[in-house]
């Protein structure tokens, strides 16, 4: 069961990267079409969680009956030697990394060609820059990180590769926090405004409490 959830959530990570790339592509290339926010959310969640669930479920259904789902040494990871079940993670992940790299190239070309810095509105430019930064930075970063996973298959007894693979993958959430949230100027501005509002509210509440005590 733990292998299934690991497979599912790792796939979900990559498919949400694909969602970010497609949003970037839609916002810059498909300029004459508008999509409702509810429709976009439905598509995003279907792609981000639905596709990983289908792939993980099919992998279990195909390999589990012959005891080829997990590794033969009963480690909590997908089998490689007998059934090549690990390809159900490797192929989608590498495909998504390639697609996102192509999307970044196309989007940069489009932005330079149409002069998005002059013609687009300020909010649109900000949204494009945030998404582009996340896709451009996180996609190669996660791609390089998961390339260490190929090393674990080629040299399964090399402890250094396994340690590096586990270490860098453990930092993925941190990278998402930094590049997707902390660097976002709107998030920083909203945080500062919220902090100032709380301080003002506390400052105005203290005199009234003091009067009640008197």
Coordinates of C-alpha atoms in Angstrom, one line a residue, residues 18-203:
X18 CA 2.6 19.7 -16.3
X19 CA -0.5 21.7 -15.2
X20 CA 1.7 24.7 -14.5
X21 CA 3.3 24.4 -17.9
X22 CA 0.0 24.1 -19.6
X23 CA -1.3 27.1 -17.8
X24 CA 1.7 29.1 -18.9
X25 CA 1.2 27.9 -22.5
X26 CA -2.5 28.8 -22.4
X27 CA -1.9 32.3 -20.9
X28 CA 0.6 33.3 -23.5
X29 CA -0.2 31.4 -26.7
X30 CA -4.1 31.0 -26.6
X31 CA -4.7 34.8 -26.1
X32 CA -8.1 35.0 -27.8
X33 CA -9.8 32.3 -25.6
X34 CA -11.2 32.7 -22.1
X35 CA -11.8 29.8 -19.8
X36 CA -13.9 30.0 -16.6
X37 CA -11.9 29.6 -13.4
X38 CA -14.1 26.6 -12.3
X39 CA -13.4 24.9 -15.6
X40 CA -9.7 25.5 -15.3
X41 CA -9.7 24.1 -11.7
X42 CA -11.6 21.0 -12.8
X43 CA -9.2 20.3 -15.6
X44 CA -6.2 21.0 -13.4
X45 CA -7.3 18.6 -10.6
X46 CA -8.4 16.0 -13.1
X47 CA -4.9 16.1 -14.7
X48 CA -3.0 16.6 -11.5
X49 CA -4.6 13.8 -9.5
X50 CA -6.7 11.8 -11.9
X51 CA -4.0 10.8 -14.4
X52 CA -1.6 9.7 -11.6
X53 CA -4.4 7.7 -10.0
X54 CA -5.2 5.9 -13.2
X55 CA -1.5 5.1 -13.9
X56 CA -0.9 3.9 -10.4
X57 CA -4.0 1.7 -10.4
X58 CA -3.2 0.2 -13.8
X59 CA 0.3 -0.6 -12.6
X60 CA -1.0 -2.4 -9.5
X61 CA -3.6 -4.3 -11.5
X62 CA -1.1 -5.5 -14.1
X63 CA 1.8 -6.4 -11.9
X64 CA 0.4 -7.3 -8.4
X65 CA -1.2 -10.6 -9.4
X66 CA 2.2 -12.1 -10.4
X67 CA 3.9 -10.6 -7.3
X68 CA 5.8 -8.2 -9.6
X69 CA 4.6 -4.9 -8.2
X70 CA 7.3 -4.2 -5.6
X71 CA 11.0 -5.1 -5.6
X72 CA 11.9 -8.7 -5.0
X73 CA 13.7 -7.8 -1.8
X74 CA 10.4 -6.5 -0.5
X75 CA 11.6 -2.9 -0.4
X76 CA 8.8 -0.4 -0.6
X77 CA 9.4 0.6 -4.2
X78 CA 8.3 -0.4 -7.7
X79 CA 9.8 -3.5 -9.2
X80 CA 12.4 -3.2 -12.0
X81 CA 14.1 -6.6 -12.6
X82 CA 11.0 -8.8 -13.2
X83 CA 8.2 -6.6 -14.5
X84 CA 9.8 -3.2 -15.1
X85 CA 6.9 -1.6 -13.1
X86 CA 9.2 1.4 -12.4
X87 CA 8.7 2.5 -16.0
X88 CA 5.2 3.5 -14.9
X89 CA 6.9 6.4 -13.1
X90 CA 10.0 7.0 -15.2
X91 CA 8.3 7.3 -18.6
X92 CA 5.6 9.9 -17.4
X93 CA 8.1 11.9 -15.4
X94 CA 10.6 12.2 -18.2
X95 CA 7.9 12.9 -20.7
X96 CA 6.5 15.8 -18.6
X97 CA 10.0 17.2 -18.1
X98 CA 10.5 17.2 -21.9
X99 CA 7.1 18.8 -22.5
X100 CA 7.6 21.5 -20.0
X101 CA 11.1 22.4 -21.4
X102 CA 9.5 22.7 -24.9
X103 CA 6.7 24.9 -23.4
X104 CA 9.2 27.2 -21.8
X105 CA 11.0 27.6 -25.1
X106 CA 7.8 28.3 -27.0
X107 CA 6.5 30.7 -24.4
X108 CA 9.8 32.7 -24.3
X109 CA 9.8 32.9 -28.0
X110 CA 6.2 34.2 -28.1
X111 CA 6.8 36.7 -25.3
X112 CA 9.8 38.1 -27.1
X113 CA 8.0 38.2 -30.4
X114 CA 4.9 40.0 -29.3
X115 CA 6.6 42.3 -26.7
X116 CA 4.5 41.1 -23.8
X117 CA 6.3 43.6 -21.6
X118 CA 4.7 46.5 -23.4
X119 CA 1.3 45.2 -24.5
X120 CA 0.1 43.0 -21.6
X121 CA -1.5 44.3 -18.5
X122 CA 0.5 44.5 -15.2
X123 CA -1.4 41.6 -13.5
X124 CA -1.0 39.4 -16.6
X125 CA 2.7 40.1 -16.8
X126 CA 3.1 39.3 -13.1
X127 CA 1.2 36.0 -13.5
X128 CA 3.2 35.0 -16.5
X129 CA 6.5 35.8 -14.8
X130 CA 5.6 33.8 -11.7
X131 CA 4.5 30.7 -13.7
X132 CA 7.4 31.0 -16.0
X133 CA 9.9 31.2 -13.1
X134 CA 8.3 28.2 -11.4
X135 CA 8.3 26.1 -14.6
X136 CA 11.7 27.2 -15.8
X137 CA 13.4 26.6 -12.5
X138 CA 11.5 23.7 -11.0
X139 CA 11.3 21.5 -14.2
X140 CA 15.1 21.2 -14.8
X141 CA 15.7 21.0 -11.1
X142 CA 13.3 18.1 -10.6
X143 CA 14.5 16.6 -13.9
X144 CA 18.1 16.6 -12.7
X145 CA 16.9 15.3 -9.3
X146 CA 15.1 12.4 -10.7
X147 CA 17.9 11.6 -13.1
X148 CA 19.6 10.3 -10.0
X149 CA 16.8 7.7 -9.9
X150 CA 18.1 6.3 -13.2
X151 CA 21.4 6.0 -11.4
X152 CA 19.8 3.9 -8.6
X153 CA 18.6 1.5 -11.3
X154 CA 22.0 1.3 -13.1
X155 CA 24.0 1.0 -9.9
X156 CA 21.5 -0.4 -7.2
X157 CA 24.4 -1.2 -4.8
X158 CA 25.9 2.3 -4.9
X159 CA 24.9 3.8 -1.5
X160 CA 26.1 7.3 -2.5
X161 CA 23.6 7.6 -5.4
X162 CA 20.8 6.4 -3.2
X163 CA 21.7 8.9 -0.5
X164 CA 21.9 11.8 -3.0
X165 CA 18.6 10.7 -4.6
X166 CA 16.8 10.7 -1.2
X167 CA 18.4 13.9 -0.1
X168 CA 17.5 16.0 -3.1
X169 CA 14.0 14.6 -3.4
X170 CA 13.4 15.5 0.2
X171 CA 14.0 19.1 -0.7
X172 CA 11.4 19.3 -3.4
X173 CA 8.7 20.7 -1.1
X174 CA 11.2 23.4 0.0
X175 CA 12.0 24.4 -3.6
X176 CA 8.3 24.7 -4.4
X177 CA 7.8 26.9 -1.3
X178 CA 10.7 29.1 -2.2
X179 CA 10.1 29.5 -6.0
X180 CA 6.4 29.3 -6.0
X181 CA 5.5 31.3 -2.9
X182 CA 8.2 33.1 -1.0
X183 CA 9.6 34.8 -4.1
X184 CA 6.1 35.8 -5.3
X185 CA 5.9 39.6 -4.7
X186 CA 2.1 39.5 -4.3
X187 CA 2.4 36.9 -1.6
X188 CA 5.0 39.0 0.2
X189 CA 2.9 42.1 -0.1
X190 CA -0.2 40.4 1.2
X191 CA 1.8 39.0 4.1
X192 CA 3.1 42.4 5.1
X193 CA -0.4 44.0 4.8
X194 CA -1.9 41.2 6.9
X195 CA 0.8 41.7 9.5
X196 CA 0.3 45.5 9.6
X197 CA -3.5 45.0 9.9
X198 CA -3.1 42.6 12.9
X199 CA -0.7 45.1 14.6
X200 CA -3.2 47.9 14.1
X201 CA -6.0 45.8 15.5
X202 CA -4.0 44.8 18.5
X203 CA -2.9 48.4 19.1

